[in-house]
Amino acid sequence: MRIHDLLQVAVDREASDLILTVGSPPVIRRHGSLVRLDDSRLTPAETEGLLFQVLSETQRLDFQARGQISASYGVFGTGRFRLNGFRQRGTVAMAIRIIPSSVRPSLQMTLPESVLRLALGAGGLVVVCGSPSSGRSTTLASLVEAINSNRAAHVVTLEDPIEYLHKHGKSVINQREIGTDTTDFETGMVAALHQTADVVVLGDLVPAVTRIVLDAAAAGVLVLAVMTACSAVEALTQLANRFPPDQQPQAQHQLANSLRGVVCQQLIPKASEDGQVAAFEVLTVTAAAREHIRQGRWADLRKLLEDSSEQGLTSMRRALAALVAKGAISEVEAGMRSTAVQVS
């Protein structure tokens, strides 16, 4: 069994993921649903062999020492993939994300204009959040392409691993992979500022870089960063709570001054056809939003996002309702997603 053959099948079937684990057939995720490729059952020797087909000797040693590994991987003529290999119950398993060969031009995608505008500012922090597999990486890459098409800038990305490959356009884009090109996000972020980056793109806004990111955004660098959070307000409370209690008022003040906006997204099955559609909650920092952030009035900020008709402020509930009105998603799906956001 060859991993390349399985990856080709996954690509041909327009899958988003390939999952390989002992005792189960190869499984793909297609439009959000799991589909078995056949009736076979993978053996421990097969899953280990499939993983080792794509790892270098150094990566094999790393996997054997740590029991897990993340890496990007490309197959000529097939595509690029984000690989996560790990041990479970003493055997090897893999989850592989299929990465489209290119990013469609941003303005042709379903990104709201309010989201695209966030990326075209000269400086500040833009957070893209959601759950894993919600399309955050695609949105982030699309925002990079929007910059690349509209602005002459030096863009430095820090990714773990690199997913989409960007070509130089109006901008010069340097892509750095954690563990290969730099040791960690914190080191890479500090280096990017010394490299005179106009734009820094973080595949993960880890706690260690929070203060550096806020300082850079306040100094005029545009920082685009991914976080795991189920709402825009939750992302901001997470950032504020990364600081000790006596430093939180200062952190909130700096966050209010440097933040351009937060985008939170979900991928939802379409109502009448295969595929998924994205719903976007958008919090653009208006004067009222800025004051709520500065004072740490998170409940008031949430209410503003829900009730305001001001441009650039769209709650997830209203985004879902708009998709239902268009017939893009069902009322049942919208209700489930709205409830999940409210509970969290």
Coordinates of C-alpha atoms in Angstrom, one line a residue:
M1 CA 0.0 0.0 0.0
R2 CA 1.4 3.4 -1.0
I3 CA 0.5 6.6 0.7
H4 CA 0.7 8.5 -2.6
D5 CA -2.1 6.4 -4.0
L6 CA -4.3 7.1 -0.9
L7 CA -3.6 10.8 -1.2
Q8 CA -4.5 10.8 -4.9
V9 CA -7.8 9.1 -4.1
A10 CA -8.5 11.7 -1.4
V11 CA -7.7 14.6 -3.8
D12 CA -9.8 13.1 -6.6
R13 CA -12.8 12.8 -4.3
E14 CA -12.4 16.4 -3.2
A15 CA -11.8 15.3 0.4
S16 CA -10.5 17.7 3.1
D17 CA -8.8 15.1 5.2
L18 CA -7.4 11.5 5.1
I19 CA -7.5 9.5 8.4
L20 CA -5.5 6.3 8.8
T21 CA -5.7 4.2 12.0
V22 CA -5.3 0.6 12.9
G23 CA -8.4 -1.6 12.7
S24 CA -10.2 0.8 10.4
P25 CA -10.3 1.2 6.6
P26 CA -8.7 4.4 5.2
V27 CA -11.3 7.2 5.8
I28 CA -11.7 10.5 4.1
R29 CA -13.6 13.6 5.3
R30 CA -15.7 14.9 2.4
H31 CA -17.9 18.0 2.9
G32 CA -17.7 17.4 6.7
S33 CA -18.7 13.7 6.7
L34 CA -16.5 10.7 7.1
V35 CA -16.5 8.2 4.2
R36 CA -14.7 4.8 4.2
L37 CA -12.6 4.1 1.1
D38 CA -13.1 0.3 1.3
D39 CA -13.8 -2.5 3.7
S40 CA -10.2 -3.4 4.6
R41 CA -8.8 -3.0 8.1
L42 CA -5.3 -1.4 8.4
T43 CA -2.7 -3.3 10.4
P44 CA -0.1 -1.8 12.7
A45 CA 2.6 -2.6 10.2
E46 CA 0.7 -0.8 7.4
T47 CA 0.0 2.4 9.3
E48 CA 3.6 2.6 10.4
G49 CA 4.9 1.9 6.9
L50 CA 2.6 4.6 5.4
L51 CA 3.8 7.2 7.9
F52 CA 7.5 6.3 7.3
Q53 CA 7.0 6.6 3.5
V54 CA 6.8 10.4 3.9
L55 CA 9.2 11.1 6.8
S56 CA 12.8 11.9 6.5
E57 CA 15.3 10.0 8.7
T58 CA 15.5 13.0 11.1
Q59 CA 11.7 13.2 11.2
R60 CA 11.5 9.4 11.9
L61 CA 13.9 9.8 14.9
D62 CA 11.8 12.8 16.1
F63 CA 8.6 10.8 15.9
Q64 CA 10.1 7.8 17.7
A65 CA 11.3 10.0 20.5
R66 CA 8.2 12.1 21.0
G67 CA 5.4 9.8 19.7
Q68 CA 3.9 12.5 17.4
I69 CA 5.0 14.7 14.5
S70 CA 3.5 17.5 12.4
A71 CA 4.9 18.3 9.0
S72 CA 4.0 19.6 5.6
Y73 CA 4.4 17.3 2.6
G74 CA 4.1 17.7 -1.2
V75 CA 3.5 15.2 -4.0
F76 CA 4.3 16.5 -7.5
G77 CA 1.2 16.5 -9.6
T78 CA -1.1 15.7 -6.6
G79 CA -0.9 18.5 -4.1
R80 CA 0.3 19.6 -0.7
F81 CA -0.7 18.1 2.6
R82 CA -0.4 18.8 6.3
L83 CA 0.5 15.7 8.1
N84 CA 0.0 14.9 11.8
G85 CA 1.3 11.4 12.8
F86 CA 0.9 10.1 16.3
R87 CA 0.9 7.0 18.5
Q88 CA -2.4 5.7 20.0
R89 CA -2.7 2.5 22.0
G90 CA 0.8 1.6 20.9
T91 CA 0.2 1.9 17.2
V92 CA 0.7 4.6 14.6
A93 CA -2.2 6.8 13.3
M94 CA -2.3 9.7 10.9
A95 CA -4.5 12.6 10.1
I96 CA -3.7 14.3 6.9
R97 CA -5.2 17.6 5.7
I98 CA -5.4 18.2 2.0
I99 CA -4.3 21.7 1.1
P100 CA -5.6 23.2 -2.2
S101 CA -2.7 23.8 -4.6
S102 CA -3.5 27.6 -4.7
V103 CA -5.5 30.2 -2.9
R104 CA -8.3 31.6 -5.0
P105 CA -8.1 35.4 -5.3
S106 CA -9.6 36.9 -2.2
L107 CA -12.2 39.0 -3.9
Q108 CA -13.6 36.0 -5.7
M109 CA -14.1 34.1 -2.5
T110 CA -17.0 34.4 -0.1
L111 CA -15.1 36.5 2.4
P112 CA -17.2 39.5 3.4
E113 CA -15.9 42.9 2.3
S114 CA -15.6 43.9 6.0
V115 CA -13.1 41.0 6.5
L116 CA -11.0 42.0 3.4
R117 CA -10.9 45.6 4.6
L118 CA -9.3 44.5 7.9
A119 CA -6.3 43.1 6.0
L120 CA -5.7 46.2 3.9
G121 CA -4.9 48.5 6.8
A122 CA -1.3 49.7 7.4
G123 CA -1.0 48.3 10.9
G124 CA -2.7 46.7 13.9
L125 CA -3.8 43.2 14.9
V126 CA -6.3 41.1 13.0
V127 CA -7.4 37.8 14.7
V128 CA -9.0 35.0 12.7
C129 CA -10.6 32.5 15.1
G130 CA -12.8 29.4 15.1
S131 CA -12.5 25.8 15.8
P132 CA -9.9 23.5 14.1
S133 CA -11.1 22.6 10.6
S134 CA -13.3 25.7 10.4
G135 CA -11.3 27.1 7.5
R136 CA -9.1 29.5 9.4
S137 CA -6.0 28.7 7.5
T138 CA -7.8 29.3 4.2
T139 CA -9.1 32.7 5.4
L140 CA -5.7 33.7 6.6
A141 CA -4.1 32.7 3.3
S142 CA -6.8 34.6 1.4
L143 CA -6.0 37.7 3.4
V144 CA -2.3 37.4 2.6
E145 CA -3.3 37.2 -1.1
A146 CA -5.5 40.3 -0.7
I147 CA -2.4 42.1 0.6
N148 CA -0.2 40.6 -2.1
S149 CA -2.6 41.9 -4.8
N150 CA -3.1 45.4 -3.4
R151 CA 0.0 46.5 -1.5
A152 CA 3.8 46.6 -1.8
A153 CA 4.8 45.1 1.6
H154 CA 7.3 42.8 3.1
V155 CA 5.3 39.9 4.5
V156 CA 6.8 37.3 6.8
T157 CA 4.7 34.2 7.7
L158 CA 5.4 31.9 10.7
E159 CA 3.6 28.6 10.2
D160 CA 3.6 25.1 11.8
P161 CA 3.7 23.7 9.2
I162 CA 3.6 25.8 6.0
E163 CA 0.4 25.1 4.2
Y164 CA -0.4 27.4 1.2
L165 CA 2.6 28.5 -0.9
H166 CA 2.4 32.2 -1.8
K167 CA 4.1 33.7 -4.9
H168 CA 5.5 37.2 -4.8
G169 CA 3.1 39.7 -6.3
K170 CA 3.0 43.4 -5.3
S171 CA 4.4 42.1 -2.0
V172 CA 7.5 40.2 -1.1
I173 CA 6.5 37.1 0.9
N174 CA 8.9 35.1 3.1
Q175 CA 7.4 31.9 4.6
R176 CA 9.1 30.4 7.6
E177 CA 8.2 27.0 9.1
I178 CA 8.5 26.4 12.9
G179 CA 11.1 23.8 13.7
T180 CA 12.8 24.1 10.3
D181 CA 13.4 27.8 9.6
T182 CA 13.0 29.1 13.2
T183 CA 12.8 27.4 16.5
D184 CA 9.4 28.7 17.7
F185 CA 6.8 31.4 17.2
E186 CA 8.3 33.7 19.8
T187 CA 11.8 33.6 18.2
G188 CA 10.3 33.9 14.7
M189 CA 8.2 36.9 15.8
V190 CA 11.1 38.8 17.3
A191 CA 13.2 38.0 14.2
A192 CA 10.4 39.2 11.8
L193 CA 10.5 42.7 13.4
H194 CA 14.3 42.8 12.9
Q195 CA 13.7 41.7 9.3
T196 CA 11.7 45.0 8.8
A197 CA 8.4 43.1 8.1
D198 CA 5.4 45.3 7.3
V199 CA 3.1 42.3 7.8
V200 CA 3.6 39.3 10.1
V201 CA 1.3 36.3 9.7
L202 CA 1.1 33.9 12.7
G203 CA -0.4 30.4 12.1
D204 CA -1.0 30.3 15.9
L205 CA -1.1 33.2 18.3
V206 CA 0.5 31.3 21.2
P207 CA 0.6 32.9 24.7
A208 CA 4.4 33.4 24.5
V209 CA 4.0 35.9 21.7
T210 CA 1.0 37.9 22.9
R211 CA 2.9 40.8 24.4
I212 CA 5.3 41.0 21.4
V213 CA 2.3 41.0 19.0
L214 CA 0.5 43.8 20.8
D215 CA 3.7 45.9 20.9
A216 CA 4.3 45.3 17.2
A217 CA 0.7 46.1 16.2
A218 CA 0.9 49.3 18.2
A219 CA 4.1 50.2 16.4
G220 CA 2.5 50.0 13.0
V221 CA 3.1 46.4 11.9
L222 CA 0.1 44.6 10.6
V223 CA -0.2 41.3 12.4
L224 CA -2.6 38.6 11.1
A225 CA -3.0 35.7 13.6
V226 CA -5.0 32.6 14.1
M227 CA -6.5 31.6 17.5
T228 CA -8.8 28.8 18.7
A229 CA -12.0 30.4 20.1
C230 CA -15.7 30.0 19.4
S231 CA -16.5 33.8 19.2
A232 CA -14.8 37.1 18.6
V233 CA -15.4 38.2 22.2
E234 CA -14.0 34.9 23.6
A235 CA -10.8 35.5 21.6
L236 CA -10.4 38.9 23.1
T237 CA -11.0 37.7 26.7
Q238 CA -8.5 34.9 26.1
L239 CA -5.9 37.5 25.1
A240 CA -6.6 39.8 28.1
N241 CA -6.5 36.8 30.5
R242 CA -3.0 35.8 29.4
F243 CA -1.7 38.7 31.5
P244 CA -1.6 38.7 35.4
P245 CA -4.6 40.4 37.0
D246 CA -2.6 43.5 37.9
Q247 CA -1.5 43.9 34.3
Q248 CA -4.9 43.3 32.6
P249 CA -6.0 46.9 32.6
Q250 CA -2.9 47.9 30.8
A251 CA -3.2 44.9 28.4
Q252 CA -6.8 45.8 27.6
H253 CA -5.8 49.4 26.9
Q254 CA -3.1 48.2 24.5
L255 CA -5.4 45.7 22.9
A256 CA -8.1 48.4 22.4
N257 CA -5.5 50.7 20.7
S258 CA -3.9 48.1 18.5
L259 CA -6.7 45.8 17.5
R260 CA -8.2 46.3 14.0
G261 CA -10.7 43.5 14.3
V262 CA -11.6 39.8 14.9
V263 CA -13.1 37.3 12.5
C264 CA -14.7 34.2 13.8
Q265 CA -15.9 31.5 11.4
Q266 CA -17.7 28.2 11.1
L267 CA -18.1 25.8 8.2
I268 CA -21.6 24.5 7.8
P269 CA -23.1 21.9 5.4
K270 CA -25.0 23.4 2.5
A271 CA -28.8 22.9 2.5
S272 CA -29.4 21.6 -1.0
E273 CA -26.1 20.2 -2.3
D274 CA -22.8 18.8 -1.3
G275 CA -20.2 21.1 0.2
Q276 CA -19.9 23.6 3.0
V277 CA -20.4 27.3 3.3
A278 CA -18.6 29.6 5.7
A279 CA -20.4 31.8 8.3
F280 CA -18.4 34.8 9.5
E281 CA -18.8 36.8 12.7
V282 CA -17.0 40.1 12.2
L283 CA -16.0 42.5 15.0
T284 CA -14.4 45.6 13.5
V285 CA -13.1 47.9 16.2
T286 CA -15.4 50.9 16.2
A287 CA -15.2 53.7 18.8
A288 CA -17.8 52.0 20.9
A289 CA -16.1 48.6 20.6
R290 CA -12.7 50.2 21.5
E291 CA -14.1 51.6 24.7
H292 CA -15.7 48.3 25.8
I293 CA -12.3 46.5 25.2
R294 CA -10.4 49.2 27.1
Q295 CA -12.7 48.8 30.1
G296 CA -12.9 45.0 29.8
R297 CA -16.7 45.2 29.4
W298 CA -17.0 41.9 27.5
A299 CA -20.8 41.5 28.0
D300 CA -21.4 45.0 26.7
L301 CA -19.1 44.2 23.7
R302 CA -21.1 41.0 23.0
K303 CA -24.3 43.0 23.1
L304 CA -22.9 45.7 20.8
L305 CA -21.9 43.0 18.3
E306 CA -25.3 41.4 18.5
D307 CA -27.5 44.6 18.3
S308 CA -25.5 47.1 16.3
S309 CA -26.3 47.8 12.6
E310 CA -23.0 49.6 12.2
Q311 CA -21.0 48.4 9.2
G312 CA -18.3 45.9 10.2
L313 CA -20.2 44.5 13.1
T314 CA -21.9 41.1 12.5
S315 CA -22.7 38.5 15.1
M316 CA -22.6 34.8 14.3
R317 CA -26.4 34.6 15.0
R318 CA -27.0 37.3 12.4
A319 CA -24.5 35.7 9.9
L320 CA -26.3 32.4 10.2
A321 CA -29.7 34.0 9.8
A322 CA -28.5 35.6 6.6
L323 CA -27.4 32.3 5.2
V324 CA -30.8 30.7 6.1
A325 CA -32.6 33.6 4.3
K326 CA -30.5 32.9 1.2
G327 CA -31.3 29.2 1.3
A328 CA -27.7 28.3 1.8
I329 CA -28.1 26.4 5.0
S330 CA -31.0 24.9 6.9
E331 CA -32.7 26.4 9.9
V332 CA -31.8 23.2 11.8
E333 CA -28.1 23.7 11.2
A334 CA -28.3 27.4 12.0
G335 CA -30.1 26.6 15.3
M336 CA -27.5 24.1 16.3
R337 CA -24.6 26.5 15.5
S338 CA -26.3 29.4 17.3
T339 CA -26.9 27.3 20.4
A340 CA -23.3 26.1 20.4
V341 CA -22.0 29.7 20.4
Q342 CA -24.4 30.8 23.2
V343 CA -23.5 27.8 25.4
S344 CA -19.8 28.6 25.0

